[in-house]
Short mmCIF file of C-alpha atoms in Angstrom, two decimals:
data_model
loop_
_atom_site.label_atom_id
_atom_site.label_comp_id
_atom_site.label_asym_id
_atom_site.label_seq_id
_atom_site.Cartn_x
_atom_site.Cartn_y
_atom_site.Cartn_z
CA LEU I 1 218.51 90.90 133.63
CA LYS I 2 216.63 94.04 134.44
CA LYS I 3 213.08 94.18 133.13
CA GLU I 4 213.92 96.91 130.59
CA ASN I 5 216.87 94.90 129.22
CA ALA I 6 214.78 91.73 128.99
CA MET I 7 212.11 93.62 127.06
CA ARG I 8 214.71 95.09 124.69
CA ILE I 9 216.15 91.62 124.04
CA THR I 10 212.67 90.23 123.44
CA MET I 11 211.92 93.00 120.97
CA ASN I 12 215.16 92.26 119.08
CA TYR I 13 214.06 88.64 118.75
CA MET I 14 210.71 89.80 117.41
CA ASP I 15 212.48 91.59 114.54
CA LYS I 16 213.23 88.16 113.05
CA PRO I 17 210.63 86.16 111.11
CA THR I 18 211.40 82.98 113.10
CA ILE I 19 213.26 81.94 116.24
CA THR I 20 214.50 78.66 117.67
CA VAL I 21 212.67 76.57 120.24
CA ARG I 22 215.41 77.39 122.74
CA ASP I 23 214.99 81.14 122.20
CA ALA I 24 211.20 80.85 122.46
CA SER I 25 211.52 78.92 125.72
CA TRP I 26 213.72 81.70 127.11
CA ILE I 27 211.31 84.44 126.05
CA LEU I 28 208.28 82.58 127.41
CA SER I 29 210.02 81.26 130.55
CA LEU I 30 208.88 77.77 129.60
CA SER I 31 210.87 74.59 129.09
CA THR I 32 211.73 73.51 125.56
CA SER I 33 209.47 70.48 126.10
CA THR I 34 206.53 72.77 126.93
CA VAL I 35 207.23 74.92 123.86
CA LYS I 36 207.23 71.77 121.69
CA ARG I 37 203.97 70.69 123.34
CA LYS I 38 202.45 74.08 122.46
CA ILE I 39 203.55 73.50 118.84
CA ASN I 40 201.95 70.04 118.78
CA GLN I 41 198.73 71.52 120.24
CA GLY I 42 198.68 74.10 117.44
CA VAL I 43 199.10 77.00 119.86
CA LEU I 44 202.44 78.06 118.34
CA LYS I 45 203.01 77.94 114.57
CA CYS I 46 206.33 76.73 113.24
CA VAL I 47 208.22 75.49 110.23
CA LYS I 48 209.92 72.11 110.47
CA ARG I 49 213.07 71.57 108.43
CA ASP I 50 215.11 68.49 107.58
CA ASN I 51 218.88 68.06 107.73
CA LEU I 52 219.58 71.35 109.47
CA ARG I 53 220.90 72.08 112.95
CA GLU I 54 217.74 73.85 114.12
CA LYS I 55 214.97 71.60 112.86
CA ILE I 56 212.07 73.62 114.29
CA LEU I 57 211.69 77.38 113.89
CA ILE I 58 208.78 79.20 115.49
CA TYR I 59 207.16 82.12 113.69
CA THR I 60 207.56 85.26 115.79
CA ASP I 61 204.08 86.51 114.87
CA SER I 62 202.69 83.31 116.38
CA LEU I 63 204.79 83.92 119.49
CA ALA I 64 203.48 87.50 119.74
CA LYS I 65 199.85 86.27 119.55
CA PHE I 66 200.60 83.72 122.27
CA LEU I 67 202.08 86.44 124.50
CA GLU I 68 199.05 88.68 123.94
CA LYS I 69 196.63 85.92 124.97
CA GLY I 70 198.69 84.81 127.97
CA ASN I 71 200.32 81.50 128.82
CA ASP I 72 197.23 79.31 129.05
#
C-alpha cells in the first residue's frame, strides 16, 4: 500500500468506536501477541466479551493515544 492509502484506511478504522485485535495489529505493525500484551499492561484499553467471535475489542481512542505517544 502507498502511504496515503494506508493513512486513509487507518482513518476509516478510527471512525469506529472499537476495532479487533487483528485490525489493531495491522495498524500498529505489531503482532497480535504484542497487541494483547499491550492490553494486559494497560497500555491499550479494550472491552472483553463472552460468547462472541471477536472476544476482545480495542477502543480506537486508546489506539489513537498510543499512536500519539509512540510504540514504546
